[in-house]
Amino acid sequence: MTDKTILTVDNLALSYGSNPILKGVSMQLRRGEVVSLLGPSGSGKTTLLRAVAGLEQPHHGSVAIAGRAIYDAAAGIDIPAEKRELGLVFQSYALWPHKTVFDNVAYPLKLRKIAQNEIVQRVHAALKNLGLDHLAERYPHQLSGGQQQRVSIARALVYNPPVILLDEPLSNLDAKMREEARAWLRNLIVEMQLSALVVTHDQSEAMAMSDRILLLNGGVIEQQGTPTEMYGQPQTFFVADFMGSNNIMTGRIGDIRGGEARIDLDNGISVWGLRRTNAAIGHEARAVARVEQLQLTDGPGDNRAEIELATSMFLGDRFEYVFHAGKDLLRAWGKRHEDAGKRWLEFPRDSVWIF
Amino acid sequence: MRPGASPLSLKVTLMLQTLPRRAVVALLALSVFFPIGLVLYQSILSGPFFMPSTTLSLESFAFIFDDPDFWQALKNTLAVAIGMSLIAIPLGAILAFIMVRTDLPGRRWLEVPIMIPIFVSPVVLGFGYVVSLGPVGFFSVWFESLFGSVPWNIYSLTAIIIIAGLTHVPHVYLYSSSALRNLGSDVEEAARLSGASPFRVARDVSIPMVSPALLYVGVLVFFLGFEIFGLPLILGDPEGHLVLTTYLYKLTNKLGTPSYHLMAAVATCIIAVTFPLVLLQRALLKSAQRFVSMKGKSARQRPLALGIWKWLALALILGWLFVTVVTPVAGIALRSVVSSWGQGINLLEVLTLDHFHAVFEEQTMIRSIINSILIGTLGGALAVGGYLAIGLATHRQPDGLSRFVDYIVLTPRAVPGLMAGLAVFWVFLFVPFLAPLRSTLFSVWFAYAVVWLAYGMRLIQSALMQVGPELEEAGRLVGASRARVSRDITVPLIRNGLLGAWLLIFMIFEREYSTGVYLLSPGTEVIGAQIVSLWASGAVDVVAALSLINMALVGIGLAIALRFGVKLHD
C-alpha cells in the first residue's frame, strides 16, 4: 500500500440472503484520483459504493481509508456509517425537505460541534464555491434539479471528507444538462483535488469524468484501467461490447498467425483481427469492430469486403451507413451521403477484436 | 471514537448505542406480556391469585364448562359473529364498490358519514337503539301510532345480530375500498361492454377480484364478533341473551366473592379463539397486499356510469345510514332533552335541560368528563409518543428484535378491552409499587395504550414508511448517529403524520368504554365506563346526557381531523 492510496477495498463480498451481489471485489483509489464504477444494472456497482459508505453489510473482506480499517470481516471491525467521515452524493440528492439549503449544508458541521460563526463562514464558502450563495434561504423544493445536485455536493464536501462518493450523480438531470454538468463536475473535482468514487451506468460519462474505470459484471471486476485502455484495449468480449458502439459478428476461427487470427464469419466475410481468445482453428468465435473504425473505400484491398449498402442516415454531425451482410446489419460512419448499392468496406486489422 | 479503535471498545460503544432500543423493547414486552400472563396464570388457579390458600388447579375451567350459561353464551357469540359477518361483508363490499368505482352523485359527501359508526362508542350506539327502537322508543311510538303495532323486538338475539352487522359495515368498507382503488377499470369496462349491468359488474368482476381483501376482512369481522361487548350488554340484558364477554362481566356478581379464577378462565377461552384469528389475519393481510401490488399502478380508473341504477344505489346507502347512524344518534340527542317519553306525550311539554344540569352538578360526572378529555388529549399524546419510540426502535432495522416487536404488538389485539382492563387492574392491584397508581388516571391510560397498541403502531409505521430511506442514510453519512438521525430528520419529517395519529388516537380513546370498566374507581372515571356502570343502575336520563357529551367530544376530534386533512384510514 503506497502513501498515495486513500481508499483500499480488498476482496469484499456481500450477499442479500443467499443471493451473492459482490463476489470478492478489490480496488484502490489514489489521492486526487477519480475512479468510476461502471457496469450494467445488477452488476453490484451501487452495492459496492454503499458498502464502502457503511450502508450495506458485507460478510467478507476489508475496506480501509488512508490505511485505517473501517471494515474488516476477519478482525471484526465495522465502523458505523456516521463515523466513516465519507461524503456521499445520492442519486436522488436526498436533501432534507424540512431544512433550508443553508441548514442542509450546515448540518454536518453542527454534528461536529463547530462554533456557529465558523459554520456560517464555511457554509457560505461552500455555497459560493458551487455558485449557490444566493439560494441559502430557499427550501429544496424551490430549486431546480441542477441546483439541488449542487446543494447535495456542497453538503457532502463541507466537512472535507477524504473521499467523496457519487451515486449516479447525473442520472436525474435531463439529457442536455447532463453533458454540461459532466464537464462542470469533472472540473470541480480536479480543481478541488478531490478523491472521488463515482457510480455510473453510462460508459461515455465514465470515460469523460474519470482517471480510471472499473467495469463490474455480476459482482466481480471484469477489467480496470484508464478510459483509453478500457476503450482501446478491451480484454474480454463483455468489455468490448459494453464500451462504445459496435458491430458484432459470429463465425469460426479460420487461421491463426501469432497475435492475429482470421475469422470466417457466418455472413460470408473473412477478416483478420487481433486474437483475444484461445479458441483453436475451426472453433466458434466472435468479432467485434467499433462502428467508427469501419471505413468505406473505393476498391478492394487488405481486410476489405464488398457488401450491400442499404441506406444512409443523417445524424447531424455525420452520416451512418447501414450494410446488409448475410443476416447481419453492419454500421459505419462517414462524412457524405452515399447511394445504396455494392460498396467496399474496410475492417482495419488492429481495430477488429476476435473473442 | 476514532476509526481503527480496538474491537472491544467498539463493541462497548455499540452496546451503549443500542441500549435505549433494548430498553424500549423490554418495557414494551413487559407491558404486554405481564398482564396477559397474569390472566393465563390466574385461570389455572383454584382461587384469586393473592389468596394464600390458592393452588394450581383446573377447577375454574371445570366450573365454567359445567355452567349451561357458558355454553349458551358461546352459542350466542358464534351466532353473533357469523351472523354479523354475513350481513356486514356483502353490504360493506357493495358500499365500497359504489363509493369507489361508480359515478354516484354526492360520493364525496358520503365518505365521512359512512365512517361514523367506527368512531361512536358501541355502548352509546346500543343505548341509542334502545331509546329509538325500544318498546317505548321514539321511533317505535311513532310507528305504532301510524300502523298500530311494532313488528320488531330490539332485545331479541336477531336484532343484536342485525345491528352488530350494520354497525360493522364500515370495517368491511375500509379494506375493500382500498383494494378496489388498486384495481384497473379496464376489467370492469370489458364486462360492461359484454352486457353486464353495474351490479352484475360488481358481483361478477370487481368484488371477486378483491376477494383476498374480503377474506381478510371476513376474518376480521368474525373476530370482532368475539369481542363485542357494548351492544349485547345493553340490548341483550332485558331478555337475558349473554355472549362470552357479557357472561364474563356478569360473573363478577355470580358468586358474591371475587371469582377472579373463573373470569380468567373465560378470558383464556376467548383468547384461545381470538389469538389464532389474529395470526390468521396477519397471514391473510400479507397475501392480500401481494395480490394488490401485482396489479401495478399503471391501470387508470374511470368511474362506472350507473345510469338509472344510481337511485337504487343512493337509496341503499341512505337507508343504511338512516338505520345505523341517524336513528341511534337522533334518539340519544332527543332523549337527552326530554324528561320522559311514551305513548301520547307531547314533545313540547317534556323538553328540558335538567339531565345536563344533573350531570354538571355531580362531582363524579364532571370528573369523568374532565378525565375523558385528559385521557384523549394528554394521554393520546403520550400514547403516540410511546408508539413513536417503539416505531423508531424498529424502523429500518430488519433484525430479530424487530420481528419480536411485531409479534408483541400483535398480541394485545387478541385480548378484548374488557379483559385487558381487568388484567391491568390486577397488575395495579397486586404489584406493590404500582398499587398507589391504581386509583389514578395512569392505570386507565396504561390499559388504553396497550389495548390500542396495534392500531397506534400501524399509524406510526405508515407515517415512518413515507420517509425516503436515502434521507436518513444521508444523515448517517454526514456524521449523525441513528438516534441523531431520528431526532433531526425522521421525526421532523413525519410531524403531520404524528398530528394525524394523535387526533385519531384521541377519537379512539374518547370512544373507548370496555377497557375502563374494571378500572372504574373514584378518580379514574371516564365517560365510557361511567355509562356502562350507570346503565346497570338504570339512570337513563344521565346516560343520555353523557352519551351526547361523549359523541360531541368525538365529533370535535373528527372535525379537527377533517380540518387538517387527516386521512381516517390508510
mmCIF file of C-alpha atoms in Angstrom, chain B residues 77-246:
data_model
loop_
_atom_site.group_PDB
_atom_site.id
_atom_site.type_symbol
_atom_site.label_atom_id
_atom_site.label_comp_id
_atom_site.label_asym_id
_atom_site.label_seq_id
_atom_site.Cartn_x
_atom_site.Cartn_y
_atom_site.Cartn_z
ATOM 1 C CA THR B 77 -71.326 -15.463 20.453
ATOM 2 C CA LEU B 78 -70.908 -17.761 17.470
ATOM 3 C CA ALA B 79 -74.346 -16.769 16.171
ATOM 4 C CA VAL B 80 -73.443 -13.073 16.509
ATOM 5 C CA ALA B 81 -70.004 -13.474 14.933
ATOM 6 C CA ILE B 82 -71.272 -15.493 11.971
ATOM 7 C CA GLY B 83 -74.489 -13.509 11.551
ATOM 8 C CA MET B 84 -72.820 -10.121 11.581
ATOM 9 C CA SER B 85 -70.190 -11.306 9.100
ATOM 10 C CA LEU B 86 -72.941 -12.446 6.743
ATOM 11 C CA ILE B 87 -74.555 -9.007 6.947
ATOM 12 C CA ALA B 88 -71.503 -6.745 7.082
ATOM 13 C CA ILE B 89 -69.370 -8.334 4.370
ATOM 14 C CA PRO B 90 -71.764 -8.191 1.384
ATOM 15 C CA LEU B 91 -73.082 -4.774 2.402
ATOM 16 C CA GLY B 92 -69.623 -3.349 3.018
ATOM 17 C CA ALA B 93 -68.301 -4.722 -0.267
ATOM 18 C CA ILE B 94 -71.214 -3.303 -2.254
ATOM 19 C CA LEU B 95 -70.885 0.015 -0.463
ATOM 20 C CA ALA B 96 -67.177 0.108 -1.313
ATOM 21 C CA PHE B 97 -67.887 -0.692 -4.942
ATOM 22 C CA ILE B 98 -70.494 2.076 -5.204
ATOM 23 C CA MET B 99 -68.285 4.623 -3.465
ATOM 24 C CA VAL B 100 -65.025 3.821 -5.242
ATOM 25 C CA ARG B 101 -65.962 2.641 -8.709
ATOM 26 C CA THR B 102 -69.134 4.405 -9.763
ATOM 27 C CA ASP B 103 -70.274 7.935 -10.569
ATOM 28 C CA LEU B 104 -72.795 8.029 -7.727
ATOM 29 C CA PRO B 105 -73.833 11.648 -7.113
ATOM 30 C CA GLY B 106 -72.621 13.066 -3.787
ATOM 31 C CA ARG B 107 -69.973 10.405 -3.175
ATOM 32 C CA ARG B 108 -67.600 12.934 -1.628
ATOM 33 C CA TRP B 109 -70.200 13.984 0.926
ATOM 34 C CA LEU B 110 -70.960 10.433 1.948
ATOM 35 C CA GLU B 111 -67.374 9.428 2.732
ATOM 36 C CA VAL B 112 -67.314 10.832 6.257
ATOM 37 C CA PRO B 113 -70.822 9.762 7.406
ATOM 38 C CA ILE B 114 -70.020 6.196 6.371
ATOM 39 C CA MET B 115 -67.127 6.155 8.854
ATOM 40 C CA ILE B 116 -69.153 7.446 11.812
ATOM 41 C CA PRO B 117 -70.129 4.047 13.302
ATOM 42 C CA ILE B 118 -66.408 3.284 13.773
ATOM 43 C CA PHE B 119 -65.980 6.353 15.933
ATOM 44 C CA VAL B 120 -69.122 6.106 18.052
ATOM 45 C CA SER B 121 -68.853 4.032 21.171
ATOM 46 C CA PRO B 122 -70.851 0.779 20.750
ATOM 47 C CA VAL B 123 -72.352 1.243 24.182
ATOM 48 C CA VAL B 124 -73.621 4.653 23.086
ATOM 49 C CA LEU B 125 -74.957 3.162 19.865
ATOM 50 C CA GLY B 126 -76.702 0.394 21.798
ATOM 51 C CA PHE B 127 -78.278 2.943 24.078
ATOM 52 C CA GLY B 128 -79.331 4.957 21.048
ATOM 53 C CA TYR B 129 -81.164 1.953 19.647
ATOM 54 C CA VAL B 130 -82.957 1.395 22.930
ATOM 55 C CA VAL B 131 -84.283 4.959 23.045
ATOM 56 C CA SER B 132 -85.177 4.930 19.335
ATOM 57 C CA LEU B 133 -86.399 1.438 18.590
ATOM 58 C CA GLY B 134 -87.012 0.015 22.065
ATOM 59 C CA PRO B 135 -90.545 -0.782 23.257
ATOM 60 C CA VAL B 136 -91.131 2.882 24.183
ATOM 61 C CA GLY B 137 -88.539 4.366 21.840
ATOM 62 C CA PHE B 138 -89.284 7.476 19.812
ATOM 63 C CA PHE B 139 -89.395 5.708 16.516
ATOM 64 C CA SER B 140 -91.385 2.738 17.880
ATOM 65 C CA VAL B 141 -94.000 5.010 19.428
ATOM 66 C CA TRP B 142 -94.349 6.976 16.230
ATOM 67 C CA PHE B 143 -94.541 3.807 14.137
ATOM 68 C CA GLU B 144 -97.116 2.276 16.431
ATOM 69 C CA SER B 145 -99.328 5.339 16.264
ATOM 70 C CA LEU B 146 -99.272 5.040 12.465
ATOM 71 C CA PHE B 147 -99.589 1.280 11.975
ATOM 72 C CA GLY B 148 -100.986 0.011 15.263
ATOM 73 C CA SER B 149 -98.098 -2.268 16.231
ATOM 74 C CA VAL B 150 -94.318 -2.622 16.015
ATOM 75 C CA PRO B 151 -93.020 -5.635 14.085
ATOM 76 C CA TRP B 152 -89.551 -5.671 15.659
ATOM 77 C CA ASN B 153 -88.131 -6.564 19.024
ATOM 78 C CA ILE B 154 -84.889 -4.700 19.676
ATOM 79 C CA TYR B 155 -83.981 -7.017 22.561
ATOM 80 C CA SER B 156 -84.004 -10.241 20.536
ATOM 81 C CA LEU B 157 -80.828 -12.029 19.523
ATOM 82 C CA THR B 158 -81.743 -11.434 15.874
ATOM 83 C CA ALA B 159 -81.885 -7.693 16.467
ATOM 84 C CA ILE B 160 -78.491 -7.777 18.158
ATOM 85 C CA ILE B 161 -77.032 -9.663 15.193
ATOM 86 C CA ILE B 162 -78.549 -7.271 12.638
ATOM 87 C CA ILE B 163 -77.394 -4.172 14.500
ATOM 88 C CA ALA B 164 -73.916 -5.631 15.036
ATOM 89 C CA GLY B 165 -73.798 -6.454 11.331
ATOM 90 C CA LEU B 166 -74.897 -2.988 10.231
ATOM 91 C CA THR B 167 -72.501 -1.177 12.553
ATOM 92 C CA HIS B 168 -69.548 -3.222 11.271
ATOM 93 C CA VAL B 169 -70.158 -2.363 7.621
ATOM 94 C CA PRO B 170 -67.557 0.466 7.780
ATOM 95 C CA HIS B 171 -64.797 -2.011 8.706
ATOM 96 C CA VAL B 172 -65.517 -4.007 5.567
ATOM 97 C CA TYR B 173 -65.868 -0.810 3.558
ATOM 98 C CA LEU B 174 -62.421 0.400 4.674
ATOM 99 C CA TYR B 175 -60.471 -2.609 3.489
ATOM 100 C CA SER B 176 -62.437 -3.420 0.359
ATOM 101 C CA SER B 177 -62.436 0.185 -0.836
ATOM 102 C CA SER B 178 -58.663 0.428 -0.617
ATOM 103 C CA ALA B 179 -58.372 -2.848 -2.541
ATOM 104 C CA LEU B 180 -60.821 -1.623 -5.182
ATOM 105 C CA ARG B 181 -58.863 1.589 -5.597
ATOM 106 C CA ASN B 182 -55.935 -0.503 -6.782
ATOM 107 C CA LEU B 183 -57.925 -2.250 -9.474
ATOM 108 C CA GLY B 184 -57.743 -1.121 -13.095
ATOM 109 C CA SER B 185 -61.065 -0.054 -14.596
ATOM 110 C CA ASP B 186 -60.458 -1.829 -17.917
ATOM 111 C CA VAL B 187 -61.616 -5.152 -16.489
ATOM 112 C CA GLU B 188 -64.914 -3.581 -15.490
ATOM 113 C CA GLU B 189 -65.372 -1.811 -18.800
ATOM 114 C CA ALA B 190 -64.856 -5.110 -20.582
ATOM 115 C CA ALA B 191 -67.659 -6.671 -18.520
ATOM 116 C CA ARG B 192 -69.880 -3.669 -19.169
ATOM 117 C CA LEU B 193 -69.356 -3.948 -22.922
ATOM 118 C CA SER B 194 -70.162 -7.650 -22.759
ATOM 119 C CA GLY B 195 -73.584 -6.664 -21.478
ATOM 120 C CA ALA B 196 -73.355 -6.683 -17.674
ATOM 121 C CA SER B 197 -75.304 -4.151 -15.608
ATOM 122 C CA PRO B 198 -73.322 -2.170 -12.995
ATOM 123 C CA PHE B 199 -74.398 -4.512 -10.224
ATOM 124 C CA ARG B 200 -73.514 -7.569 -12.292
ATOM 125 C CA VAL B 201 -70.103 -5.972 -12.891
ATOM 126 C CA ALA B 202 -69.656 -5.585 -9.141
ATOM 127 C CA ARG B 203 -70.847 -9.110 -8.415
ATOM 128 C CA ASP B 204 -69.043 -10.935 -11.229
ATOM 129 C CA VAL B 205 -65.835 -8.956 -11.736
ATOM 130 C CA SER B 206 -64.803 -6.292 -9.234
ATOM 131 C CA ILE B 207 -65.685 -7.982 -5.969
ATOM 132 C CA PRO B 208 -64.252 -11.405 -6.902
ATOM 133 C CA MET B 209 -61.034 -9.639 -7.902
ATOM 134 C CA VAL B 210 -60.667 -8.140 -4.440
ATOM 135 C CA SER B 211 -61.520 -11.418 -2.739
ATOM 136 C CA PRO B 212 -58.203 -11.661 -0.849
ATOM 137 C CA ALA B 213 -59.012 -8.367 0.865
ATOM 138 C CA LEU B 214 -62.556 -9.585 1.530
ATOM 139 C CA LEU B 215 -61.268 -12.812 3.013
ATOM 140 C CA TYR B 216 -59.076 -10.802 5.333
ATOM 141 C CA VAL B 217 -61.898 -8.519 6.365
ATOM 142 C CA GLY B 218 -64.202 -11.524 6.802
ATOM 143 C CA VAL B 219 -61.857 -12.960 9.397
ATOM 144 C CA LEU B 220 -61.555 -9.502 10.968
ATOM 145 C CA VAL B 221 -65.316 -9.082 11.351
ATOM 146 C CA PHE B 222 -65.753 -12.620 12.681
ATOM 147 C CA PHE B 223 -63.006 -11.844 15.170
ATOM 148 C CA LEU B 224 -64.676 -8.566 16.184
ATOM 149 C CA GLY B 225 -67.819 -10.613 16.774
ATOM 150 C CA PHE B 226 -65.998 -12.391 19.592
ATOM 151 C CA GLU B 227 -65.036 -9.077 21.121
ATOM 152 C CA ILE B 228 -68.292 -7.121 21.071
ATOM 153 C CA PHE B 229 -69.471 -6.119 24.492
ATOM 154 C CA GLY B 230 -71.389 -2.834 24.486
ATOM 155 C CA LEU B 231 -74.226 -3.868 22.157
ATOM 156 C CA PRO B 232 -75.068 -7.228 23.795
ATOM 157 C CA LEU B 233 -74.635 -5.669 27.235
ATOM 158 C CA ILE B 234 -77.364 -3.137 26.571
ATOM 159 C CA LEU B 235 -79.588 -4.927 24.077
ATOM 160 C CA GLY B 236 -79.156 -8.455 25.436
ATOM 161 C CA ASP B 237 -79.809 -7.692 29.066
ATOM 162 C CA PRO B 238 -83.636 -7.372 29.148
ATOM 163 C CA GLU B 239 -84.162 -10.844 27.692
ATOM 164 C CA GLY B 240 -81.006 -12.343 29.137
ATOM 165 C CA HIS B 241 -79.070 -13.015 25.912
ATOM 166 C CA LEU B 242 -75.489 -13.483 27.035
ATOM 167 C CA VAL B 243 -72.383 -13.542 24.867
ATOM 168 C CA LEU B 244 -68.940 -14.541 26.190
ATOM 169 C CA THR B 245 -67.896 -11.005 27.090
ATOM 170 C CA THR B 246 -71.121 -10.194 28.911
#
